[in-house]
Amino acid sequence: PAGGPYPLVGFQHGWTQSAADFDNLCLHLATWGYVIASTNTETGLFPDTDQFARDTRSLLHWTEDRTADGASWLFGMVQDGADWPVIGNSLGASTLFLVIGIESRVRTIYGMAPPYVSGTTISNLNAYTGDVYLLTGTDDWLVPSSAVADYYDQAINADRRLYQEIAGAGHGAPSDTPG
């Protein structure tokens, strides 16, 4: 807790993956002074993306609530009342667009290779006024760069938008075992 409280960041894993598949990325982000709350639900073949979004929102609120509890190991760790950035990979990246529809404190989203999930994601992204950062790999055959660029084009009301391509990166690049 030395140096805290820290900003709280939500993280959402990809389809058929778990939070543990992104330990290296989350630990690296933590070294920059963030508390990372990594959702480990909806890991099966048929995930409920709406539930995944609600789980992420609930985990962020739960984590912040624990930081005010003097008996909690999280006491004093998280900035109370601050906006929350949320990061996701693949399915988790698309689910970010559902999270922004249900949680107004999420003001920054960073999606890594978001595939198409539903029309609701587009409506939420069109209306979103926070910051949108999108990352893709030029060698991603699951979610081509053009699909991620389409999301960038849909973030028409975003305060800030950034689209990044990593040359030679595939779909699994952000995970602990990139492929």
mmCIF file of C-alpha atoms in Angstrom:
data_model
loop_
_atom_site.group_PDB
_atom_site.id
_atom_site.type_symbol
_atom_site.label_atom_id
_atom_site.label_comp_id
_atom_site.label_asym_id
_atom_site.label_seq_id
_atom_site.Cartn_x
_atom_site.Cartn_y
_atom_site.Cartn_z
ATOM 1 C CA PRO A 1 0.000 0.000 0.000
ATOM 2 C CA ALA A 2 3.011 2.351 0.123
ATOM 3 C CA GLY A 3 2.331 5.247 -2.198
ATOM 4 C CA GLY A 4 -1.400 4.474 -2.491
ATOM 5 C CA PRO A 5 -4.176 4.987 -3.091
ATOM 6 C CA TYR A 6 -3.879 3.886 -6.708
ATOM 7 C CA PRO A 7 -6.184 4.064 -9.721
ATOM 8 C CA LEU A 8 -8.422 1.009 -10.126
ATOM 9 C CA VAL A 9 -8.456 -0.699 -13.547
ATOM 10 C CA GLY A 10 -10.803 -3.460 -14.694
ATOM 11 C CA PHE A 11 -9.530 -6.246 -16.953
ATOM 12 C CA GLN A 12 -11.601 -8.676 -19.052
ATOM 13 C CA HIS A 13 -10.144 -11.851 -20.585
ATOM 14 C CA GLY A 14 -10.823 -13.265 -24.040
ATOM 15 C CA TRP A 15 -13.137 -16.056 -25.199
ATOM 16 C CA THR A 16 -12.390 -19.464 -23.625
ATOM 17 C CA GLN A 17 -9.580 -17.862 -21.644
ATOM 18 C CA SER A 18 -9.238 -17.017 -17.974
ATOM 19 C CA ALA A 19 -7.869 -14.109 -16.015
ATOM 20 C CA ALA A 20 -4.725 -16.172 -15.319
ATOM 21 C CA ASP A 21 -3.915 -16.139 -19.045
ATOM 22 C CA PHE A 22 -3.126 -12.440 -18.668
ATOM 23 C CA ASP A 23 -1.160 -12.455 -15.410
ATOM 24 C CA ASN A 24 1.994 -11.070 -17.051
ATOM 25 C CA LEU A 25 0.130 -8.132 -18.619
ATOM 26 C CA CYS A 26 -1.814 -7.361 -15.437
ATOM 27 C CA LEU A 27 1.277 -7.617 -13.237
ATOM 28 C CA HIS A 28 3.150 -5.317 -15.603
ATOM 29 C CA LEU A 29 0.349 -2.738 -15.434
ATOM 30 C CA ALA A 30 0.405 -2.982 -11.636
ATOM 31 C CA THR A 31 4.102 -2.034 -11.638
ATOM 32 C CA TRP A 32 3.040 1.297 -13.131
ATOM 33 C CA GLY A 33 0.920 2.055 -10.060
ATOM 34 C CA TYR A 34 -2.497 0.542 -10.768
ATOM 35 C CA VAL A 35 -4.695 -1.898 -8.896
ATOM 36 C CA ILE A 36 -5.933 -4.383 -11.510
ATOM 37 C CA ALA A 37 -9.267 -6.110 -10.870
ATOM 38 C CA SER A 38 -9.375 -8.987 -13.325
ATOM 39 C CA THR A 39 -12.736 -10.629 -13.990
ATOM 40 C CA ASN A 40 -12.589 -14.431 -14.217
ATOM 41 C CA THR A 41 -16.154 -15.270 -15.224
ATOM 42 C CA GLU A 42 -17.790 -16.341 -18.491
ATOM 43 C CA THR A 43 -14.857 -18.597 -19.383
ATOM 44 C CA GLY A 44 -16.809 -21.303 -21.218
ATOM 45 C CA LEU A 45 -17.706 -21.887 -24.858
ATOM 46 C CA PHE A 46 -20.961 -19.926 -24.672
ATOM 47 C CA PRO A 47 -20.285 -16.830 -22.571
ATOM 48 C CA ASP A 48 -23.024 -14.392 -21.645
ATOM 49 C CA THR A 49 -21.446 -11.059 -22.582
ATOM 50 C CA ASP A 50 -24.111 -9.034 -20.768
ATOM 51 C CA GLN A 51 -23.342 -10.975 -17.581
ATOM 52 C CA PHE A 52 -19.604 -10.533 -18.203
ATOM 53 C CA ALA A 53 -20.126 -6.757 -18.335
ATOM 54 C CA ARG A 54 -22.181 -6.828 -15.117
ATOM 55 C CA ASP A 55 -19.515 -8.967 -13.428
ATOM 56 C CA THR A 56 -16.832 -6.421 -14.321
ATOM 57 C CA ARG A 57 -18.942 -3.541 -13.003
ATOM 58 C CA SER A 58 -19.631 -5.480 -9.782
ATOM 59 C CA LEU A 59 -15.953 -6.344 -9.287
ATOM 60 C CA LEU A 60 -14.943 -2.684 -9.662
ATOM 61 C CA HIS A 61 -17.520 -1.580 -7.088
ATOM 62 C CA TRP A 62 -16.606 -4.443 -4.727
ATOM 63 C CA THR A 63 -12.897 -3.593 -4.935
ATOM 64 C CA GLU A 64 -13.498 0.078 -4.255
ATOM 65 C CA ASP A 65 -15.794 -0.767 -1.326
ATOM 66 C CA ARG A 66 -13.083 -2.971 0.242
ATOM 67 C CA THR A 67 -10.577 -0.115 0.114
ATOM 68 C CA ALA A 68 -12.656 1.768 2.698
ATOM 69 C CA ASP A 69 -12.865 -1.255 5.042
ATOM 70 C CA GLY A 70 -10.121 -1.042 7.677
ATOM 71 C CA ALA A 71 -10.191 -4.835 8.093
ATOM 72 C CA SER A 72 -9.651 -5.539 4.365
ATOM 73 C CA TRP A 73 -6.307 -6.324 2.748
ATOM 74 C CA LEU A 74 -7.319 -3.690 0.159
ATOM 75 C CA PHE A 75 -7.661 -0.929 2.774
ATOM 76 C CA GLY A 76 -6.395 2.373 1.369
ATOM 77 C CA MET A 77 -5.258 0.830 -1.936
ATOM 78 C CA VAL A 78 -7.772 2.351 -4.389
ATOM 79 C CA GLN A 79 -8.662 5.959 -5.173
ATOM 80 C CA ASP A 80 -12.202 6.461 -3.891
ATOM 81 C CA GLY A 81 -14.716 7.864 -6.381
ATOM 82 C CA ALA A 82 -12.270 8.096 -9.306
ATOM 83 C CA ASP A 83 -13.173 7.165 -12.867
ATOM 84 C CA TRP A 84 -12.245 3.646 -13.984
ATOM 85 C CA PRO A 85 -10.357 2.569 -17.070
ATOM 86 C CA VAL A 86 -11.266 -0.905 -18.337
ATOM 87 C CA ILE A 87 -9.107 -3.122 -20.556
ATOM 88 C CA GLY A 88 -10.173 -6.187 -22.493
ATOM 89 C CA ASN A 89 -8.823 -8.703 -24.967
ATOM 90 C CA SER A 90 -10.877 -10.322 -27.731
ATOM 91 C CA LEU A 91 -14.322 -11.121 -26.267
ATOM 92 C CA GLY A 92 -13.385 -9.035 -23.236
ATOM 93 C CA ALA A 93 -12.600 -6.120 -25.545
ATOM 94 C CA SER A 94 -16.034 -6.285 -27.186
ATOM 95 C CA THR A 95 -17.637 -6.546 -23.772
ATOM 96 C CA LEU A 96 -16.064 -3.192 -22.897
ATOM 97 C CA PHE A 97 -18.671 -1.679 -25.194
ATOM 98 C CA LEU A 98 -21.380 -3.220 -22.988
ATOM 99 C CA VAL A 99 -19.702 -2.035 -19.771
ATOM 100 C CA ILE A 100 -19.826 1.596 -20.944
ATOM 101 C CA GLY A 101 -23.584 1.213 -21.354
ATOM 102 C CA ILE A 102 -24.088 0.250 -17.691
ATOM 103 C CA GLU A 103 -21.321 2.052 -15.767
ATOM 104 C CA SER A 104 -20.857 5.806 -16.117
ATOM 105 C CA ARG A 105 -17.587 5.810 -14.148
ATOM 106 C CA VAL A 106 -15.824 3.950 -16.966
ATOM 107 C CA ARG A 107 -14.303 6.849 -18.874
ATOM 108 C CA THR A 108 -11.450 5.050 -20.651
ATOM 109 C CA ILE A 109 -11.578 1.780 -22.559
ATOM 110 C CA TYR A 110 -8.663 -0.052 -24.122
ATOM 111 C CA GLY A 111 -9.764 -2.858 -26.405
ATOM 112 C CA MET A 112 -7.303 -5.364 -27.810
ATOM 113 C CA ALA A 113 -8.690 -7.106 -30.921
ATOM 114 C CA PRO A 114 -12.420 -6.738 -30.199
ATOM 115 C CA PRO A 115 -14.626 -9.007 -32.338
ATOM 116 C CA TYR A 116 -18.236 -8.146 -33.172
ATOM 117 C CA VAL A 117 -20.680 -9.140 -30.425
ATOM 118 C CA SER A 118 -24.006 -7.311 -30.841
ATOM 119 C CA GLY A 119 -25.730 -4.203 -32.126
ATOM 120 C CA THR A 120 -25.867 -2.919 -28.552
ATOM 121 C CA THR A 121 -22.093 -2.606 -28.564
ATOM 122 C CA ILE A 122 -22.247 -0.271 -31.579
ATOM 123 C CA SER A 123 -25.002 1.886 -30.037
ATOM 124 C CA ASN A 124 -23.045 2.226 -26.798
ATOM 125 C CA LEU A 125 -19.832 3.031 -28.652
ATOM 126 C CA ASN A 126 -21.585 5.661 -30.811
ATOM 127 C CA ALA A 127 -22.855 7.434 -27.685
ATOM 128 C CA TYR A 128 -19.704 7.082 -25.558
ATOM 129 C CA THR A 129 -17.918 10.339 -24.704
ATOM 130 C CA GLY A 130 -14.892 8.912 -22.858
ATOM 131 C CA ASP A 131 -11.547 7.842 -24.316
ATOM 132 C CA VAL A 132 -11.315 4.881 -26.712
ATOM 133 C CA TYR A 133 -8.034 3.099 -27.444
ATOM 134 C CA LEU A 134 -8.014 0.131 -29.827
ATOM 135 C CA LEU A 135 -5.139 -2.249 -30.505
ATOM 136 C CA THR A 136 -4.855 -4.842 -33.245
ATOM 137 C CA GLY A 137 -2.214 -7.016 -34.863
ATOM 138 C CA THR A 138 -1.553 -7.093 -38.582
ATOM 139 C CA ASP A 139 -1.385 -10.920 -38.491
ATOM 140 C CA ASP A 140 -4.603 -11.478 -36.537
ATOM 141 C CA TRP A 141 -6.664 -13.876 -38.652
ATOM 142 C CA LEU A 142 -9.472 -14.132 -36.043
ATOM 143 C CA VAL A 143 -10.235 -10.418 -35.829
ATOM 144 C CA PRO A 144 -8.717 -8.607 -38.811
ATOM 145 C CA SER A 145 -7.383 -5.081 -38.429
ATOM 146 C CA SER A 146 -10.207 -3.788 -40.623
ATOM 147 C CA ALA A 147 -12.797 -5.025 -38.091
ATOM 148 C CA VAL A 148 -11.039 -3.181 -35.256
ATOM 149 C CA ALA A 149 -10.785 -0.070 -37.446
ATOM 150 C CA ASP A 150 -14.574 -0.244 -37.883
ATOM 151 C CA TYR A 151 -14.969 0.103 -34.098
ATOM 152 C CA TYR A 152 -12.668 3.112 -34.189
ATOM 153 C CA ASP A 153 -14.945 4.666 -36.821
ATOM 154 C CA GLN A 154 -18.005 4.012 -34.614
ATOM 155 C CA ALA A 155 -16.578 5.926 -31.629
ATOM 156 C CA ILE A 156 -17.859 9.173 -33.142
ATOM 157 C CA ASN A 157 -18.456 11.024 -29.851
ATOM 158 C CA ALA A 158 -15.347 9.874 -28.010
ATOM 159 C CA ASP A 159 -13.306 12.585 -26.363
ATOM 160 C CA ARG A 160 -10.162 10.839 -27.586
ATOM 161 C CA ARG A 161 -9.699 7.976 -30.040
ATOM 162 C CA LEU A 162 -6.572 6.047 -30.871
ATOM 163 C CA TYR A 163 -6.168 3.084 -33.202
ATOM 164 C CA GLN A 164 -2.890 1.146 -33.099
ATOM 165 C CA GLU A 165 -1.629 -1.743 -35.207
ATOM 166 C CA ILE A 166 1.296 -3.916 -34.154
ATOM 167 C CA ALA A 167 3.138 -5.287 -37.175
ATOM 168 C CA GLY A 168 3.366 -9.066 -37.107
ATOM 169 C CA ALA A 169 1.176 -9.524 -34.015
ATOM 170 C CA GLY A 170 -1.531 -12.173 -33.942
ATOM 171 C CA HIS A 171 -4.721 -12.471 -31.917
ATOM 172 C CA GLY A 172 -3.066 -13.951 -28.825
ATOM 173 C CA ALA A 173 -0.355 -11.298 -28.542
ATOM 174 C CA PRO A 174 -1.603 -9.773 -25.249
ATOM 175 C CA SER A 175 -1.848 -13.121 -23.456
ATOM 176 C CA ASP A 176 0.860 -14.916 -21.490
ATOM 177 C CA THR A 177 1.249 -17.422 -24.334
ATOM 178 C CA PRO A 178 1.021 -15.326 -27.512
ATOM 179 C CA GLY A 179 0.301 -17.173 -30.708
#
